[in-house]
Structures are given as C-alpha cells and as structure tokens.
Short mmCIF file of C-alpha atoms in Angstrom, two decimals:
data_model
loop_
_atom_site.label_atom_id
_atom_site.label_comp_id
_atom_site.label_asym_id
_atom_site.label_seq_id
_atom_site.Cartn_x
_atom_site.Cartn_y
_atom_site.Cartn_z
CA MET A 233 8.31 39.67 71.93
CA ALA A 234 4.75 39.79 70.71
CA THR A 235 3.87 36.79 68.60
CA ASP A 236 0.78 34.81 67.82
CA SER A 237 2.52 31.54 68.53
CA TRP A 238 2.33 30.50 72.17
CA ALA A 239 4.68 27.59 71.53
CA LEU A 240 7.26 29.69 69.72
CA ALA A 241 7.34 32.18 72.56
CA VAL A 242 7.60 29.44 75.17
CA ASP A 243 10.57 27.95 73.41
CA GLU A 244 12.26 31.33 73.29
CA GLN A 245 11.81 31.54 77.04
CA GLU A 246 12.92 27.95 77.60
CA ALA A 247 15.99 28.56 75.45
CA ALA A 248 17.70 30.67 78.12
CA VAL A 249 20.84 28.76 78.99
CA LYS A 250 22.25 30.84 81.82
CA SER A 251 22.16 29.53 85.38
CA VAL A 252 19.15 30.82 87.26
CA SER A 253 19.74 33.36 90.05
CA GLY A 254 23.30 32.15 90.44
CA VAL A 255 22.04 29.10 92.32
CA ILE A 256 24.18 26.52 90.56
CA LYS A 257 26.30 26.30 87.45
CA THR A 258 25.93 23.68 84.74
CA ASN A 259 28.71 21.11 84.80
CA ALA A 260 30.43 19.93 81.66
CA THR A 261 29.37 16.51 80.48
CA PRO A 262 32.16 13.98 81.08
CA GLU A 263 33.70 12.75 77.86
CA LYS A 264 32.16 9.54 76.60
CA THR A 265 34.64 6.77 75.90
CA ASP A 266 32.34 4.57 73.84
CA GLU A 267 32.86 5.55 70.21
CA GLU A 268 29.40 4.44 69.19
CA GLU A 269 27.60 6.95 71.35
CA LYS A 270 24.74 5.86 73.55
CA GLU A 271 21.70 8.05 73.74
CA ASP A 272 21.60 10.28 76.80
CA ARG A 273 17.90 10.99 77.16
CA ALA A 274 18.25 13.81 79.66
CA ALA A 275 20.85 15.62 77.54
CA GLN A 276 18.70 15.12 74.45
CA SER A 277 15.66 16.54 76.19
CA LEU A 278 17.61 19.62 77.26
CA LEU A 279 19.02 20.02 73.75
CA ASN A 280 15.50 19.90 72.30
CA LYS A 281 14.43 22.69 74.66
CA LEU A 282 17.36 24.82 73.60
CA ILE A 283 17.03 24.36 69.82
CA ARG A 284 13.31 24.20 69.14
CA SER A 285 12.59 27.81 68.32
CA ASN A 286 10.06 26.77 65.68
CA LEU A 287 7.16 24.40 66.12
CA VAL A 288 7.32 22.03 63.18
CA ASP A 289 4.73 19.53 64.39
CA ASN A 290 1.99 22.04 65.09
CA THR A 291 -0.50 20.12 62.94
CA ASN A 292 -0.69 17.29 65.46
CA GLN A 293 -4.17 16.37 66.62
CA VAL A 294 -4.88 16.22 70.34
CA GLU A 295 -6.71 13.23 71.83
CA VAL A 296 -8.40 13.82 75.19
CA LEU A 297 -9.49 10.99 77.50
CA GLN A 298 -11.45 12.34 80.47
CA ARG A 299 -11.58 10.51 83.79
CA ASP A 300 -15.35 11.14 83.74
CA PRO A 301 -16.55 10.67 80.15
CA ASN A 302 -19.94 12.15 81.09
CA SER A 303 -18.57 15.54 82.17
CA PRO A 304 -18.49 18.30 79.53
CA LEU A 305 -15.20 18.80 77.71
CA TYR A 306 -14.03 22.40 77.98
CA SER A 307 -11.45 24.06 75.78
CA VAL A 308 -10.31 27.67 75.56
CA LYS A 309 -9.20 29.92 72.73
CA SER A 310 -7.93 32.77 74.91
CA PHE A 311 -6.24 33.24 78.28
CA GLU A 312 -9.00 35.58 79.46
CA GLU A 313 -11.41 32.62 79.51
CA LEU A 314 -9.26 31.01 82.23
CA ARG A 315 -10.07 33.79 84.74
CA LEU A 316 -6.45 34.07 85.86
CA LYS A 317 -5.25 36.44 88.58
CA PRO A 318 -4.43 39.80 86.94
CA GLN A 319 -0.71 39.50 87.82
CA LEU A 320 -0.56 36.08 86.15
CA LEU A 321 -2.34 37.23 83.01
CA GLN A 322 0.10 40.14 82.90
CA GLY A 323 3.00 37.67 83.17
CA VAL A 324 1.60 35.54 80.35
CA TYR A 325 1.29 38.52 78.03
CA ALA A 326 4.69 39.93 79.03
CA MET A 327 6.24 36.68 77.82
CA GLY A 328 4.68 37.28 74.41
CA PHE A 329 1.88 34.69 74.56
CA ASN A 330 -1.26 35.90 72.83
CA ARG A 331 -3.26 32.69 72.65
CA PRO A 332 -2.96 29.07 73.85
CA SER A 333 -1.41 26.38 71.66
CA LYS A 334 -3.48 23.40 70.59
CA ILE A 335 -2.55 21.22 73.57
CA GLN A 336 -3.12 24.10 76.02
CA GLU A 337 -6.64 24.68 74.72
CA ASN A 338 -7.60 21.38 76.35
CA ALA A 339 -5.00 21.02 79.12
CA LEU A 340 -5.32 24.39 80.84
CA PRO A 341 -9.04 24.12 81.73
CA MET A 342 -8.32 20.71 83.33
CA MET A 343 -5.21 21.93 85.16
CA LEU A 344 -6.96 25.02 86.54
CA ALA A 345 -10.30 23.34 87.34
CA GLU A 346 -11.95 23.42 90.78
CA PRO A 347 -11.77 21.01 92.44
CA PRO A 348 -8.29 20.24 91.02
CA GLN A 349 -8.02 17.42 88.48
CA ASN A 350 -5.08 15.10 87.83
CA LEU A 351 -3.52 14.93 84.38
CA ILE A 352 -1.20 12.71 82.36
CA ALA A 353 -0.11 14.47 79.17
CA GLN A 354 2.07 13.57 76.23
CA SER A 355 4.01 16.59 75.03
CA GLN A 356 7.28 17.27 73.27
CA SER A 357 9.40 20.41 73.48
CA GLY A 358 7.64 23.09 71.52
CA THR A 359 4.09 22.39 72.71
CA GLY A 360 4.25 24.95 75.52
CA LYS A 361 3.73 22.38 78.27
CA THR A 362 6.32 23.89 80.64
CA ALA A 363 4.57 27.25 80.67
CA ALA A 364 1.23 25.43 81.08
CA PHE A 365 2.15 23.58 84.27
CA VAL A 366 3.98 26.68 85.55
CA LEU A 367 0.71 28.57 85.09
CA ALA A 368 -1.10 25.84 87.04
CA MET A 369 1.40 26.01 89.93
CA LEU A 370 1.37 29.81 90.11
CA SER A 371 -2.45 29.79 90.08
CA ARG A 372 -2.62 27.53 93.15
CA VAL A 373 -0.10 29.37 95.35
CA GLU A 374 -1.28 31.45 98.30
CA PRO A 375 1.52 34.04 98.67
CA ALA A 376 0.65 34.83 102.30
CA GLU A 377 1.37 31.22 103.32
CA ARG A 378 5.17 31.04 103.72
CA TYR A 379 5.86 27.36 103.02
CA PRO A 380 6.24 25.11 99.93
CA GLN A 381 2.88 24.56 98.20
CA CYS A 382 4.00 23.30 94.78
CA LEU A 383 6.63 20.68 94.01
CA CYS A 384 8.10 20.03 90.56
CA LEU A 385 10.45 17.13 89.77
CA SER A 386 12.89 17.25 86.83
CA PRO A 387 15.35 14.47 85.86
CA THR A 388 18.46 16.71 85.94
CA TYR A 389 19.45 20.02 87.48
CA GLU A 390 19.90 21.53 84.00
CA LEU A 391 16.26 20.75 83.18
CA ALA A 392 15.21 22.04 86.61
CA LEU A 393 16.95 25.35 85.88
CA GLN A 394 15.16 25.61 82.52
CA THR A 395 11.78 25.22 84.24
CA GLY A 396 12.81 27.63 86.99
CA LYS A 397 13.55 30.29 84.40
CA VAL A 398 9.98 30.03 83.07
CA ILE A 399 8.59 30.23 86.64
CA GLU A 400 10.62 33.38 87.33
CA GLN A 401 9.56 35.05 84.10
CA MET A 402 5.87 34.19 84.28
CA GLY A 403 5.70 35.12 87.97
CA LYS A 404 7.60 38.40 87.74
CA PHE A 405 4.48 40.47 88.49
CA HIS A 406 4.05 38.37 91.65
CA PRO A 407 7.27 39.54 93.39
CA GLU A 408 6.13 37.99 96.67
CA LEU A 409 6.19 34.49 95.09
CA LYS A 410 9.46 32.72 95.87
CA LEU A 411 11.18 29.72 94.25
CA ALA A 412 13.70 27.26 95.74
CA TYR A 413 15.94 24.76 93.91
CA ALA A 414 16.30 21.31 95.46
CA VAL A 415 19.40 20.31 93.52
CA ARG A 416 22.82 19.01 94.48
CA GLY A 417 25.09 21.85 95.52
CA ASN A 418 22.32 23.95 97.05
CA LYS A 419 23.21 23.46 100.71
CA LEU A 420 20.83 24.31 103.55
CA GLU A 421 21.31 24.05 107.30
CA ARG A 422 19.87 20.88 108.82
CA GLY A 423 16.52 21.56 110.48
CA GLN A 424 15.94 24.72 108.45
CA LYS A 425 12.40 25.12 107.09
CA ILE A 426 11.92 26.42 103.57
CA SER A 427 9.64 29.44 103.17
CA GLU A 428 9.59 29.49 99.35
CA HIS A 429 6.23 28.71 97.74
CA ILE A 430 7.50 26.54 94.86
CA VAL A 431 10.27 23.94 95.01
CA ILE A 432 11.76 22.53 91.83
CA GLY A 433 14.43 19.87 91.89
CA THR A 434 15.71 16.40 91.16
CA PRO A 435 14.12 13.34 92.81
CA GLY A 436 17.03 12.37 95.08
CA THR A 437 17.48 15.82 96.59
CA VAL A 438 13.74 16.46 96.88
CA LEU A 439 13.31 13.12 98.67
CA ASP A 440 16.06 14.09 101.14
CA TRP A 441 14.46 17.48 101.72
CA CYS A 442 11.06 15.86 102.38
CA SER A 443 12.11 12.92 104.54
CA LYS A 444 15.63 12.91 105.97
CA LEU A 445 16.26 16.66 106.30
CA LYS A 446 12.60 17.71 106.70
CA PHE A 447 13.06 21.06 104.91
CA ILE A 448 9.67 20.49 103.24
CA ASP A 449 6.41 19.33 104.79
CA PRO A 450 5.02 17.13 101.98
CA LYS A 451 1.54 17.13 103.58
CA LYS A 452 1.17 20.81 102.65
CA ILE A 453 1.88 20.35 98.93
CA LYS A 454 -1.08 21.32 96.71
CA VAL A 455 0.41 20.64 93.24
CA PHE A 456 2.90 17.92 92.30
CA VAL A 457 4.42 18.08 88.80
CA LEU A 458 6.52 15.27 87.38
CA ASP A 459 8.15 16.48 84.18
CA GLU A 460 9.98 14.42 81.52
CA ALA A 461 8.70 11.09 82.86
CA ASP A 462 10.30 9.10 80.04
CA VAL A 463 13.69 10.61 80.89
CA MET A 464 13.03 10.08 84.59
CA ILE A 465 12.53 6.33 84.35
CA ALA A 466 15.63 5.97 82.17
CA THR A 467 17.74 7.33 85.05
CA GLN A 468 18.82 4.87 87.74
CA GLY A 469 16.84 5.33 90.96
CA HIS A 470 14.66 8.24 89.84
CA GLN A 471 11.55 6.12 89.34
CA ASP A 472 11.56 4.71 92.89
CA GLN A 473 12.45 8.09 94.41
CA SER A 474 9.58 9.78 92.55
CA ILE A 475 7.09 7.16 93.75
CA ARG A 476 8.32 7.54 97.35
CA ILE A 477 7.84 11.32 97.15
CA GLN A 478 4.34 10.93 95.68
CA ARG A 479 3.31 8.62 98.54
CA MET A 480 4.11 11.33 101.10
CA LEU A 481 1.71 13.81 99.51
CA PRO A 482 -1.89 14.42 100.66
CA ARG A 483 -4.70 12.67 98.79
CA ASN A 484 -6.15 15.95 97.54
CA CYS A 485 -2.84 17.07 96.00
CA GLN A 486 -3.13 17.74 92.27
CA MET A 487 -0.83 15.41 90.28
CA LEU A 488 0.42 16.42 86.81
CA LEU A 489 2.73 14.17 84.77
CA PHE A 490 4.31 14.93 81.38
CA SER A 491 6.21 12.68 79.00
CA ALA A 492 7.37 12.99 75.39
CA THR A 493 6.73 9.29 74.77
CA PHE A 494 4.33 6.74 76.21
CA GLU A 495 5.86 3.30 75.88
CA ASP A 496 4.57 0.65 78.31
CA SER A 497 7.18 1.39 80.99
CA VAL A 498 6.16 5.06 81.07
CA TRP A 499 2.45 4.16 81.30
CA LYS A 500 3.05 1.81 84.23
CA PHE A 501 5.04 4.51 86.01
CA ALA A 502 2.45 7.22 85.26
CA GLN A 503 -0.38 5.10 86.63
CA LYS A 504 1.51 4.57 89.90
CA VAL A 505 2.12 8.29 90.32
CA VAL A 506 -1.14 9.82 89.05
CA PRO A 507 -4.42 8.35 90.33
CA ASP A 508 -7.70 8.86 88.48
CA PRO A 509 -6.21 10.99 85.68
CA ASN A 510 -7.41 12.86 82.66
CA ILE A 511 -5.18 11.94 79.72
CA ILE A 512 -4.03 14.06 76.79
CA LYS A 513 -2.12 12.47 73.91
CA LEU A 514 -0.68 13.88 70.72
CA LYS A 515 -1.52 11.98 67.57
CA ARG A 516 1.76 12.18 65.71
CA GLU A 517 1.65 12.59 61.97
CA GLU A 518 3.21 9.70 60.10
CA GLU A 519 6.56 10.52 58.56
CA THR A 520 6.62 9.63 54.90
CA LEU A 521 9.24 8.98 52.23
CA ASP A 522 6.89 9.91 49.39
CA THR A 523 8.48 13.33 48.77
CA ILE A 524 12.08 12.09 48.99
CA LYS A 525 14.22 10.78 46.13
CA GLN A 526 16.56 8.08 47.46
CA TYR A 527 19.84 6.95 45.90
CA TYR A 528 22.84 4.83 46.81
CA VAL A 529 26.47 5.07 45.72
CA LEU A 530 28.79 2.04 45.53
CA CYS A 531 32.24 2.68 46.98
CA ASN A 532 35.18 0.53 48.10
CA SER A 533 36.63 2.67 50.88
CA ARG A 534 36.16 5.71 53.07
CA ASP A 535 38.23 7.78 50.66
CA GLU A 536 36.00 6.75 47.74
CA LYS A 537 32.95 7.76 49.76
CA PHE A 538 34.52 11.16 50.33
CA GLN A 539 35.33 11.54 46.62
CA ALA A 540 31.73 10.64 45.72
CA LEU A 541 30.57 13.31 48.15
CA CYS A 542 32.85 15.89 46.50
CA ASN A 543 31.52 14.91 43.07
CA ILE A 544 27.94 15.47 44.22
CA TYR A 545 28.84 18.90 45.59
CA GLY A 546 30.66 19.72 42.35
CA ALA A 547 27.65 18.92 40.18
CA ILE A 548 24.59 20.28 42.00
CA THR A 549 23.72 23.27 44.14
CA ILE A 550 22.94 22.27 47.71
CA ALA A 551 21.37 24.83 50.07
CA GLN A 552 22.20 22.95 53.26
CA ALA A 553 23.04 19.31 53.92
CA MET A 554 23.22 16.98 56.91
CA ILE A 555 25.76 14.17 56.77
CA PHE A 556 25.44 11.27 59.22
CA CYS A 557 28.36 9.14 60.39
CA HIS A 558 28.41 6.08 62.62
CA THR A 559 31.25 7.17 64.91
CA ARG A 560 32.69 10.39 66.27
CA LYS A 561 36.05 9.53 64.74
CA THR A 562 34.60 9.34 61.22
CA ALA A 563 32.56 12.51 61.76
CA SER A 564 35.64 14.47 62.89
CA TRP A 565 37.71 13.20 59.96
CA LEU A 566 34.99 14.00 57.43
CA ALA A 567 34.40 17.50 58.80
CA ALA A 568 38.13 18.23 58.56
CA GLU A 569 38.35 16.93 54.97
CA LEU A 570 35.31 18.95 53.87
CA SER A 571 36.78 22.08 55.47
CA LYS A 572 39.99 21.54 53.47
CA GLU A 573 37.85 21.54 50.33
CA GLY A 574 36.51 24.97 51.24
CA HIS A 575 33.09 23.97 52.62
CA GLN A 576 31.52 25.79 55.58
CA VAL A 577 31.21 22.85 57.97
CA ALA A 578 29.66 22.45 61.42
CA LEU A 579 30.47 19.39 63.52
CA LEU A 580 28.23 17.99 66.24
CA SER A 581 30.25 15.87 68.62
CA GLY A 582 29.40 13.89 71.74
CA GLU A 583 32.20 15.59 73.69
CA MET A 584 30.34 18.90 73.54
CA VAL A 585 28.21 20.00 76.47
CA VAL A 586 24.57 20.52 75.59
CA GLU A 587 24.83 24.32 75.35
CA GLN A 588 27.70 23.98 72.85
CA ARG A 589 25.66 21.58 70.73
CA ALA A 590 22.73 24.00 70.79
CA ALA A 591 25.01 26.84 69.62
CA VAL A 592 26.30 24.72 66.70
CA ILE A 593 22.76 23.83 65.65
CA GLU A 594 21.66 27.46 65.89
CA ARG A 595 24.52 28.56 63.62
CA PHE A 596 23.55 25.87 61.11
CA ARG A 597 19.91 26.88 61.30
CA GLU A 598 20.88 30.51 60.63
CA GLY A 599 22.83 29.39 57.55
CA LYS A 600 26.27 30.35 58.88
CA GLU A 601 27.44 26.84 57.99
CA LYS A 602 26.09 24.93 54.99
CA VAL A 603 27.07 21.39 56.01
CA LEU A 604 26.34 19.71 59.35
CA VAL A 605 28.36 16.56 60.03
CA THR A 606 27.05 14.55 62.95
CA THR A 607 26.52 11.18 64.54
CA ASN A 608 22.92 10.09 64.91
CA VAL A 609 22.54 10.70 68.64
CA CYS A 610 23.56 14.35 68.49
CA ALA A 611 21.18 15.30 65.72
CA ARG A 612 17.82 14.03 67.00
CA GLY A 613 15.14 16.67 67.01
CA ILE A 614 16.81 19.02 64.54
CA ASP A 615 14.48 20.54 61.97
CA VAL A 616 16.01 22.99 59.51
CA GLU A 617 13.83 24.18 56.66
CA GLN A 618 16.73 24.78 54.27
CA VAL A 619 18.07 21.19 54.43
CA SER A 620 17.70 19.87 50.88
CA VAL A 621 20.05 16.88 51.03
CA VAL A 622 20.71 14.21 53.65
CA ILE A 623 23.72 11.95 53.15
CA ASN A 624 24.20 8.72 55.06
CA PHE A 625 27.99 8.49 54.98
CA ASP A 626 27.34 5.38 57.10
CA LEU A 627 23.99 3.58 57.02
CA PRO A 628 22.15 3.49 60.37
CA VAL A 629 22.41 0.19 62.25
CA ASP A 630 21.40 -0.85 65.75
CA LYS A 631 23.77 -2.21 68.39
CA ASP A 632 23.48 -5.70 66.87
CA GLY A 633 24.40 -4.49 63.38
CA ASN A 634 20.88 -4.79 61.96
CA PRO A 635 19.20 -2.01 59.93
CA ASP A 636 17.82 0.76 62.14
CA ASN A 637 14.75 1.58 60.05
CA GLU A 638 13.32 4.16 62.45
CA THR A 639 16.57 6.12 62.48
CA TYR A 640 16.76 5.94 58.68
CA LEU A 641 13.26 7.42 58.47
CA HIS A 642 14.06 10.19 60.96
CA ARG A 643 17.33 11.03 59.22
CA ILE A 644 16.14 11.35 55.65
CA GLY A 645 12.72 12.63 56.70
CA ARG A 646 14.41 15.92 57.53
CA THR A 647 14.80 16.71 53.84
CA GLY A 648 11.21 16.10 52.67
CA ARG A 649 9.47 18.47 55.05
CA PHE A 650 7.57 21.70 54.64
CA GLY A 651 6.03 20.47 51.36
CA LYS A 652 9.36 20.30 49.55
CA ARG A 653 10.97 17.46 47.64
CA GLY A 654 14.08 16.10 49.28
CA LEU A 655 17.13 14.13 48.27
CA ALA A 656 18.80 11.32 50.24
CA VAL A 657 22.09 9.68 49.23
CA ASN A 658 23.36 6.50 50.92
CA MET A 659 27.02 5.48 50.77
CA VAL A 660 27.54 1.70 50.42
CA ASP A 661 31.08 0.35 50.87
CA SER A 662 30.73 -3.39 51.57
CA LYS A 663 28.56 -6.46 51.07
CA HIS A 664 27.30 -5.96 54.60
CA SER A 665 26.19 -2.36 53.98
CA MET A 666 24.58 -3.43 50.67
CA ASN A 667 22.62 -6.02 52.63
CA ILE A 668 21.57 -3.31 55.12
CA LEU A 669 20.41 -1.11 52.24
CA ASN A 670 18.40 -3.94 50.66
CA ARG A 671 16.66 -4.65 53.96
CA ILE A 672 15.82 -0.94 54.37
CA GLN A 673 14.33 -0.97 50.84
CA GLU A 674 12.21 -4.01 51.70
CA HIS A 675 11.04 -2.53 54.99
CA PHE A 676 9.74 0.70 53.42
CA ASN A 677 8.80 -0.90 50.10
CA LYS A 678 10.55 1.99 48.34
CA LYS A 679 13.16 1.43 45.64
CA ILE A 680 16.51 3.14 46.22
CA GLU A 681 18.13 3.89 42.85
CA ARG A 682 21.84 3.49 42.13
CA LEU A 683 23.75 6.73 41.43
CA ASP A 684 27.03 6.81 39.51
CA THR A 685 28.90 9.77 41.00
CA ASP A 686 31.58 9.58 38.29
CA ASP A 687 28.92 10.64 35.76
CA LEU A 688 28.29 14.36 36.28
CA ASP A 689 25.31 14.36 33.90
CA GLU A 690 23.65 11.66 36.00
CA ILE A 691 24.23 13.64 39.20
CA GLU A 692 22.77 16.77 37.62
CA LYS A 693 19.59 14.86 36.70
CA ILE A 694 18.83 13.95 40.32
CA ALA A 695 18.65 17.62 41.25
CA ASN A 696 15.83 18.28 38.76
#
C-alpha cells in the first residue's frame, strides 16, 4: 500500500470496520423515532473515519502555539528524523506511510519530545492524527514492564475499536506489546490486574477499571490521550468522567487531547484536562459560492417538485447529484420515485448503522449509483469529486424554522470543489420557503436566479 500520502494511508487503515480481535461486536443503532433527525456526533465521527479515503482539505494551514514561545519550533519532513525504534519505523512503513502529513510535521516532534510535552490539537478525520498519537503511545511503552502505561479515551466503543486497529497494525513488529479494551461487554474478574501495556476504552468503563475495580494503577500511566473531545462533551457524563480519570494520573504524565472543533465548551474542557499545553490548530479554508451557479424553481406541491426534477434530468447531462430532503419519509419516497424513472439511486437513511451508511457512500463515490438522496445529518463530511449538481428538494432550516445558512453552504459547496463550476437548484413550494430562500440570498449577498423547468431551452442554458 505504498503511497506518498500519509493521510490517505491512515484513512485506509482507519476504514477497517471489523471488530478487533473478536473483543466485542458493534451493535446496531436503535431506530430513531424523531423524523427530523438529530445529529449524533459520535456516529458522524465514526462515519467520517470510514468514508474519508481522500484528503480534500489538505491545503489547510497549520497554526502552532507553543507553551514556551522562546523555545525553537521543530518540524520534520521524514520519519527518520524522529529517531523512532526500528520496529516502530518498520510498522509505519508497512502501513504505507512515506512521509508525515502537514499537521504531523509539527505535532510529532512535540509528542515525542523529551521531557514529554502536553498537546491540544485540532484535527479532522483525514489528517492522520490517530496514527500520530498511536506512534506517541507506542514510543513511550517499555515492553518489559507488564502493566498499563498508556491510556486512550474514546467516546464510543466503535471509535475505540477503530483506534485499536491502528495500534495493532502499527505495533505489529512489536509482538510483545499488548492492548486491552476497556469497553462494556469486556468482563474481567474483580481484583484482576491488567498486564497489557496500552488500554483504550470509553470513559465510564475506564473510570471503573481505575477506581472501583482497580484493574489499572493510574499512577503508572505515562501517556493519556483524549480523542474526539468535541464528541466526548456532547455525551452525557463523559466530560466529568474524563476529568475524574485525568485527576488520578501522575503530574508527569503526558496529556494529548484532540478535537475536530474548538468551540468555547471544548476549550474549557481541554484546559481542565491538559495543563500547560502546546496548541496546534488548523486554519480552515473559507468555503465559497463564487464557483456555483444557483437557481430556484417555483412549485406548488411535492409532485410538482418531482416533475421539475425529472425535467432537469431530461434536459441536461448530470454526472452525479446529491439531493437533500428535510425528513426521512420524503427521502424514502423520492428515492423510490426516481428508481421507478430508471435512475440509479442510493438512499442514506438514519435507520442505517454507520457501517451501512459508509457502504452506501462508498458505492456512490465509486459511481455505482448516480443519485444520492439523503437528509442533511447523514451526508455531512461527504466529498465526491464527480458531484456536479446539488438539489435542495427541501431548503435547510434549523429547529425553529429559520434558514440554516451554514448547512446551505456545506450542501451546495460540495458541487463547486476541485476547481470546477457547480450547479445548485433549490425547490420552493410555499410562501414560507420563498421567504427562507430570500433570507439565504441576503445572508450570502448572492442572487439566486429563477429557473423555469417547463422550458427545456432554459434548462439547457444553465448547463453551459
């Protein structure tokens, strides 16, 4: 799997969806009863790991804030510069990593420094951060010492298993290194001491293993990793449990925290968990509507919206399209109607478990289906180069019925990427949705032109 892209290779490793070592199986997600689906951050994070086989935001700039601004700032362009143990370097290369990604160039020297340094880092799926902190943990372990030395917290057992897979693969030339999973369903005898070097698990179970059951001596932990901090604090109880675990650790324990976003609540949490940190942030590139032609179609009913959609498909050639609906019910109906018309349709539904969603997205990405019908929640994080048209069958609104401008930008932004011109069509079927559209126009200061889908000549012009 030789490739020049560290991040691409990491994602291929992180995309393994099988249970690790038969420890525990992934449970199906219970069906959601609320038709307007609520975002499940943990599921979304797992989905992103499974689907991001290409790094689309690899132009992001990295901002480094050192705890000591007077110390020299080191970065590396190769893994040899890190002076890794030979078995670890062998593991890195065996996974197909030839050189560090942009964020690793700065993060790895800090994470592997002597004496150890603490780090708070912003990183999305696709930046290679999992393999980076795995490398840090494996570097600190003394195999001859048969007790837990590194502790990694994940918000869910599915995410813990993903990280565990990377640990197993990167450490495969260190057969004496052992890994334990502190997750529900992994039963141990009371009073038993764990001899594995690395423990990865969810906060509640790890807390029990450290305090009540005493399987782990927290005073011997050298490296503490808290992954997916933004997901962690969105889960009831995880924030307090994580802080309680951190307070049991020795003062010289290295603390590493990672989060995809850094809103105020995440910062407050990070500062409680990680004292005296170095900080790495990603400067996200601004999404723009400059390369996207936007139109709206006036309709009186759902059936008219569907007919307008058929007219568009009848007049122009569309490589691949994403169609967004407000509810699962509408999405299912629309997918069925499009299938009857002979279209190759994929449906993303909230009832699917994460692995099923990832499989649907992968088929769409490979071009096996040409149309992806989805609600907003299911489709976050999807980047498909061939998408040339985005259709808002329903305009995006928040829970109060106001325009959701950020979601609008993310939705139609998918079609103007990779230097190509994109096309976005909005279906308007009421005074209320016309008002939503007008407010979206005002917000972005971009005119959205009316399109008459009964006029085939007019439709053909928009494709040119």
